[in-house]
mmCIF file of C-alpha atoms in Angstrom:
data_model
loop_
_atom_site.group_PDB
_atom_site.id
_atom_site.type_symbol
_atom_site.label_atom_id
_atom_site.label_comp_id
_atom_site.label_asym_id
_atom_site.label_seq_id
_atom_site.Cartn_x
_atom_site.Cartn_y
_atom_site.Cartn_z
ATOM 1 C CA MET G 737 11.049 -20.248 3.779
ATOM 2 C CA SER G 738 8.033 -20.109 1.908
ATOM 3 C CA ASP G 739 7.208 -23.080 -0.423
ATOM 4 C CA HIS G 740 4.538 -21.358 -2.362
ATOM 5 C CA GLU G 741 4.203 -18.638 -4.813
ATOM 6 C CA ARG G 742 3.205 -15.450 -2.757
ATOM 7 C CA ALA G 743 0.617 -14.006 -4.969
ATOM 8 C CA ALA G 744 -3.132 -13.667 -4.473
ATOM 9 C CA ALA G 745 -6.127 -12.487 -6.517
ATOM 10 C CA VAL G 746 -8.680 -10.552 -4.913
ATOM 11 C CA SER G 747 -12.787 -9.610 -6.334
ATOM 12 C CA ARG G 748 -14.914 -7.248 -4.672
ATOM 13 C CA GLU G 749 -18.140 -5.952 -6.099
ATOM 14 C CA THR G 750 -20.570 -3.746 -3.549
ATOM 15 C CA GLY G 751 -23.028 -1.498 -5.196
ATOM 16 C CA GLU G 752 -20.088 1.352 -5.171
ATOM 17 C CA THR G 753 -17.359 -0.506 -6.992
ATOM 18 C CA THR G 754 -16.133 -3.601 -8.986
ATOM 19 C CA ILE G 755 -12.808 -4.348 -8.449
ATOM 20 C CA ASP G 756 -10.583 -7.577 -9.539
ATOM 21 C CA LEU G 757 -6.987 -6.992 -8.460
ATOM 22 C CA THR G 758 -4.048 -9.358 -8.668
ATOM 23 C CA LEU G 759 -1.092 -9.239 -6.431
ATOM 24 C CA ALA G 760 2.329 -10.854 -7.320
ATOM 25 C CA ILE G 761 4.743 -10.051 -4.213
ATOM 26 C CA ASP G 762 7.967 -11.238 -5.616
ATOM 27 C CA GLY G 763 7.799 -9.412 -8.632
ATOM 28 C CA ASP G 764 9.574 -7.183 -11.100
ATOM 29 C CA GLY G 765 7.307 -4.213 -10.543
ATOM 30 C CA ASP G 766 4.919 -4.736 -13.609
ATOM 31 C CA SER G 767 1.335 -3.420 -13.565
ATOM 32 C CA GLU G 768 -1.549 -3.004 -15.701
ATOM 33 C CA ILE G 769 -3.925 -0.720 -13.387
ATOM 34 C CA SER G 770 -7.554 1.371 -14.297
ATOM 35 C CA THR G 771 -9.102 2.759 -11.782
ATOM 36 C CA GLY G 772 -10.947 5.997 -13.855
ATOM 37 C CA ILE G 773 -8.439 8.160 -11.641
ATOM 38 C CA GLY G 774 -5.475 8.973 -13.529
ATOM 39 C CA PHE G 775 -3.097 10.248 -11.154
ATOM 40 C CA TYR G 776 -4.406 7.260 -9.246
ATOM 41 C CA ASP G 777 -3.168 5.013 -11.753
ATOM 42 C CA HIS G 778 -0.348 6.509 -11.975
ATOM 43 C CA MET G 779 0.642 5.913 -7.886
ATOM 44 C CA LEU G 780 -0.659 2.484 -7.952
ATOM 45 C CA THR G 781 1.605 2.000 -10.874
ATOM 46 C CA SER G 782 4.667 3.935 -9.009
ATOM 47 C CA PHE G 783 3.538 1.579 -6.312
ATOM 48 C CA ALA G 784 3.954 -1.667 -7.678
ATOM 49 C CA LYS G 785 7.254 -0.439 -9.636
ATOM 50 C CA HIS G 786 9.633 0.954 -6.587
ATOM 51 C CA GLY G 787 8.119 -2.435 -4.387
ATOM 52 C CA LEU G 788 8.786 -4.711 -7.325
ATOM 53 C CA PHE G 789 5.289 -6.151 -6.886
ATOM 54 C CA ASP G 790 3.287 -7.183 -9.923
ATOM 55 C CA LEU G 791 0.475 -5.454 -9.591
ATOM 56 C CA THR G 792 -3.196 -5.206 -11.904
ATOM 57 C CA VAL G 793 -6.106 -3.512 -11.039
ATOM 58 C CA ASP G 794 -9.652 -3.158 -12.342
ATOM 59 C CA CYS G 795 -11.954 -1.091 -10.993
ATOM 60 C CA ASP G 796 -15.285 0.510 -12.036
ATOM 61 C CA GLY G 797 -16.181 2.240 -9.655
ATOM 62 C CA ASP G 798 -19.069 5.424 -8.718
ATOM 63 C CA LEU G 799 -16.694 8.622 -10.266
ATOM 64 C CA GLU G 800 -19.572 10.350 -10.701
ATOM 65 C CA ILE G 801 -20.262 10.539 -6.687
ATOM 66 C CA ASP G 802 -16.443 11.227 -6.269
ATOM 67 C CA ASP G 803 -12.921 9.188 -5.885
ATOM 68 C CA HIS G 804 -13.709 7.986 -2.014
ATOM 69 C CA HIS G 805 -15.199 4.366 -2.805
ATOM 70 C CA THR G 806 -12.978 3.738 -5.678
ATOM 71 C CA VAL G 807 -9.850 4.579 -3.497
ATOM 72 C CA GLU G 808 -10.888 3.211 -0.404
ATOM 73 C CA ASP G 809 -12.261 0.031 -2.119
ATOM 74 C CA VAL G 810 -8.943 -0.661 -4.327
ATOM 75 C CA ALA G 811 -6.661 -0.239 -1.194
ATOM 76 C CA ILE G 812 -8.969 -2.736 0.509
ATOM 77 C CA CYS G 813 -8.533 -5.483 -2.398
ATOM 78 C CA LEU G 814 -4.725 -4.590 -2.075
ATOM 79 C CA GLY G 815 -4.618 -5.130 1.561
ATOM 80 C CA GLU G 816 -6.439 -8.118 1.685
ATOM 81 C CA ALA G 817 -4.335 -9.424 -1.494
ATOM 82 C CA PHE G 818 -1.447 -8.929 0.765
ATOM 83 C CA ASP G 819 -2.838 -10.395 3.514
ATOM 84 C CA GLU G 820 -3.603 -13.285 1.621
ATOM 85 C CA ALA G 821 -0.521 -13.575 -0.138
ATOM 86 C CA LEU G 822 1.651 -13.797 2.832
ATOM 87 C CA GLY G 823 -0.006 -16.678 4.618
ATOM 88 C CA ASP G 824 1.691 -17.353 7.672
ATOM 89 C CA LYS G 825 4.257 -14.776 6.967
ATOM 90 C CA ARG G 826 6.680 -17.733 7.639
ATOM 91 C CA GLY G 827 10.370 -16.301 7.318
ATOM 92 C CA ILE G 828 9.519 -12.450 6.513
ATOM 93 C CA ARG G 829 11.829 -9.594 7.577
ATOM 94 C CA ARG G 830 8.576 -8.075 9.492
ATOM 95 C CA TYR G 831 9.578 -4.521 10.001
ATOM 96 C CA ALA G 832 11.016 -1.769 7.883
ATOM 97 C CA ASP G 833 11.629 2.036 7.901
ATOM 98 C CA ARG G 834 11.931 4.110 5.133
ATOM 99 C CA ARG G 835 11.570 7.984 3.807
ATOM 100 C CA VAL G 836 11.502 8.539 0.497
ATOM 101 C CA PRO G 837 11.964 12.587 -1.028
ATOM 102 C CA LEU G 838 10.537 13.897 -4.242
ATOM 103 C CA ASP G 839 11.994 17.187 -4.559
ATOM 104 C CA GLU G 840 11.026 19.415 -1.891
ATOM 105 C CA ALA G 841 8.707 16.594 -0.418
ATOM 106 C CA VAL G 842 9.410 14.247 1.792
ATOM 107 C CA ALA G 843 7.500 11.198 3.216
ATOM 108 C CA SER G 844 7.872 8.069 6.120
ATOM 109 C CA VAL G 845 6.669 5.205 6.427
ATOM 110 C CA VAL G 846 7.452 3.023 9.888
ATOM 111 C CA VAL G 847 5.599 -0.654 9.263
ATOM 112 C CA ASP G 848 5.453 -3.972 11.401
ATOM 113 C CA VAL G 849 3.554 -6.947 9.528
ATOM 114 C CA ALA G 850 1.818 -8.328 12.930
ATOM 115 C CA GLY G 851 -1.313 -9.321 11.808
ATOM 116 C CA ARG G 852 -2.410 -6.217 14.374
ATOM 117 C CA PRO G 853 -4.312 -3.324 11.853
ATOM 118 C CA TYR G 854 -2.995 -0.340 13.543
ATOM 119 C CA TYR G 855 -2.236 3.418 11.910
ATOM 120 C CA GLU G 856 -1.363 6.356 12.416
ATOM 121 C CA PHE G 857 -0.547 9.247 10.185
ATOM 122 C CA SER G 858 0.870 13.097 10.718
ATOM 123 C CA GLY G 859 1.390 15.807 8.076
ATOM 124 C CA GLU G 860 -0.938 17.405 5.844
ATOM 125 C CA PHE G 861 -1.222 17.985 1.924
ATOM 126 C CA SER G 862 -0.348 21.331 0.699
ATOM 127 C CA GLN G 863 -3.264 21.481 -2.092
ATOM 128 C CA GLU G 864 -6.722 19.658 -1.832
ATOM 129 C CA SER G 865 -6.749 17.909 -4.776
ATOM 130 C CA VAL G 866 -4.346 16.560 -8.130
ATOM 131 C CA GLY G 867 -6.065 15.812 -10.772
ATOM 132 C CA GLU G 868 -9.565 14.313 -9.987
ATOM 133 C CA PHE G 869 -7.408 12.822 -6.537
ATOM 134 C CA THR G 870 -8.748 13.933 -3.284
ATOM 135 C CA SER G 871 -5.323 14.893 -1.774
ATOM 136 C CA VAL G 872 -6.765 13.526 2.107
ATOM 137 C CA MET G 873 -7.551 9.907 -0.036
ATOM 138 C CA ALA G 874 -3.546 9.229 0.234
ATOM 139 C CA ASP G 875 -4.053 9.091 3.533
ATOM 140 C CA HIS G 876 -7.045 6.981 3.644
ATOM 141 C CA PHE G 877 -5.458 4.845 1.460
ATOM 142 C CA ALA G 878 -2.997 4.109 3.629
ATOM 143 C CA LEU G 879 -5.373 3.669 6.332
ATOM 144 C CA SER G 880 -7.279 1.112 4.573
ATOM 145 C CA LEU G 881 -4.280 -0.944 3.281
ATOM 146 C CA ALA G 882 -3.062 -1.369 6.768
ATOM 147 C CA HIS G 883 -6.398 -2.118 8.111
ATOM 148 C CA ASN G 884 -6.808 -4.943 5.505
ATOM 149 C CA ALA G 885 -3.238 -5.960 5.181
ATOM 150 C CA GLY G 886 -3.320 -6.708 9.191
ATOM 151 C CA LEU G 887 -0.145 -4.327 9.429
ATOM 152 C CA THR G 888 0.838 -1.426 12.218
ATOM 153 C CA LEU G 889 1.579 1.409 9.972
ATOM 154 C CA HIS G 890 2.824 4.768 10.840
ATOM 155 C CA ALA G 891 2.877 7.012 7.909
ATOM 156 C CA ALA G 892 4.100 10.776 7.499
ATOM 157 C CA VAL G 893 4.231 13.504 5.313
ATOM 158 C CA GLU G 894 6.939 15.461 6.487
ATOM 159 C CA THR G 895 7.538 18.460 4.430
ATOM 160 C CA GLY G 896 6.734 19.755 0.958
ATOM 161 C CA ASP G 897 4.509 22.263 -1.261
ATOM 162 C CA ASN G 898 3.312 20.492 -3.349
ATOM 163 C CA ALA G 899 0.621 17.946 -3.143
ATOM 164 C CA HIS G 900 1.434 15.337 -6.145
ATOM 165 C CA HIS G 901 5.315 15.328 -4.266
ATOM 166 C CA GLU G 902 3.695 14.899 -0.864
ATOM 167 C CA VAL G 903 1.503 12.417 -2.479
ATOM 168 C CA GLU G 904 4.069 10.406 -4.324
ATOM 169 C CA ALA G 905 6.241 10.358 -2.343
ATOM 170 C CA LEU G 906 4.271 8.527 0.319
ATOM 171 C CA PHE G 907 2.880 5.724 -2.465
ATOM 172 C CA LYS G 908 6.724 5.010 -2.967
ATOM 173 C CA ALA G 909 7.613 5.090 0.965
ATOM 174 C CA LEU G 910 4.961 2.451 0.937
ATOM 175 C CA ALA G 911 6.443 0.482 -1.636
ATOM 176 C CA ARG G 912 9.776 0.318 -0.233
ATOM 177 C CA ALA G 913 8.486 -0.366 3.377
ATOM 178 C CA LEU G 914 6.476 -3.221 2.403
ATOM 179 C CA ASP G 915 9.040 -4.634 -0.206
ATOM 180 C CA ASP G 916 11.507 -4.504 2.507
ATOM 181 C CA ALA G 917 9.695 -5.852 5.082
ATOM 182 C CA THR G 918 7.691 -8.918 2.709
ATOM 183 C CA ARG G 919 11.304 -9.428 1.958
ATOM 184 C CA LEU G 920 12.399 -13.410 3.241
ATOM 185 C CA ASP G 921 15.357 -13.505 5.126
ATOM 186 C CA GLY G 922 17.446 -16.520 4.452
ATOM 187 C CA ARG G 923 18.681 -16.965 8.063
ATOM 188 C CA ARG G 924 14.652 -17.854 9.100
ATOM 189 C CA SER G 925 12.886 -20.264 8.418
ATOM 190 C CA ASP G 926 9.812 -19.909 11.485
ATOM 191 C CA THR G 927 7.456 -17.412 11.626
ATOM 192 C CA PRO G 928 9.396 -13.807 13.010
ATOM 193 C CA SER G 929 7.182 -13.860 16.488
ATOM 194 C CA THR G 930 8.084 -15.325 20.140
ATOM 195 C CA LYS G 931 4.176 -16.605 19.983
ATOM 196 C CA GLY G 932 5.454 -18.608 17.124
ATOM 197 C CA GLU G 933 2.813 -16.730 14.488
ATOM 198 C CA LEU G 934 1.362 -13.774 13.266
#
């Protein structure tokens, strides 16, 4: 079993964004989020709440251009934080599969915390944007998270006609699946792989 606090702090500074992020995997769902994009703040707050992750994000990005760099770079930092906080992944459940509805929308996520980045997405978003958030950036968020956390991740928006609901269902499915997959299994003391490492 893990004998350290599963938490990490990540900072990133480029010509496009300046980010400070902290993550505690075994949290209470508390968050303090400031990205400059209201809907993205809402999605990250929801992600923390439904995954029971404690999360702080402070991002100053080039929003005068668009939302791309802010959404992508926060996802990169979040992925790096998961990877660091999980360490050798000893004792985790590793796999999870979640489907989440939000009114007419349904999203699904299947994840393997494998240390091998792979990502597939299917579906589409019914409107181009939600507030200042470009809908397809939800797909790019999941891609960037998977690549930087070392996840094999298959995500889908199965149905819906409201982009707010479709994106939110996807973020909630990500949260629930990651909570399940990173949870410690009391029956396991080793890393869940026949190779001995992930």
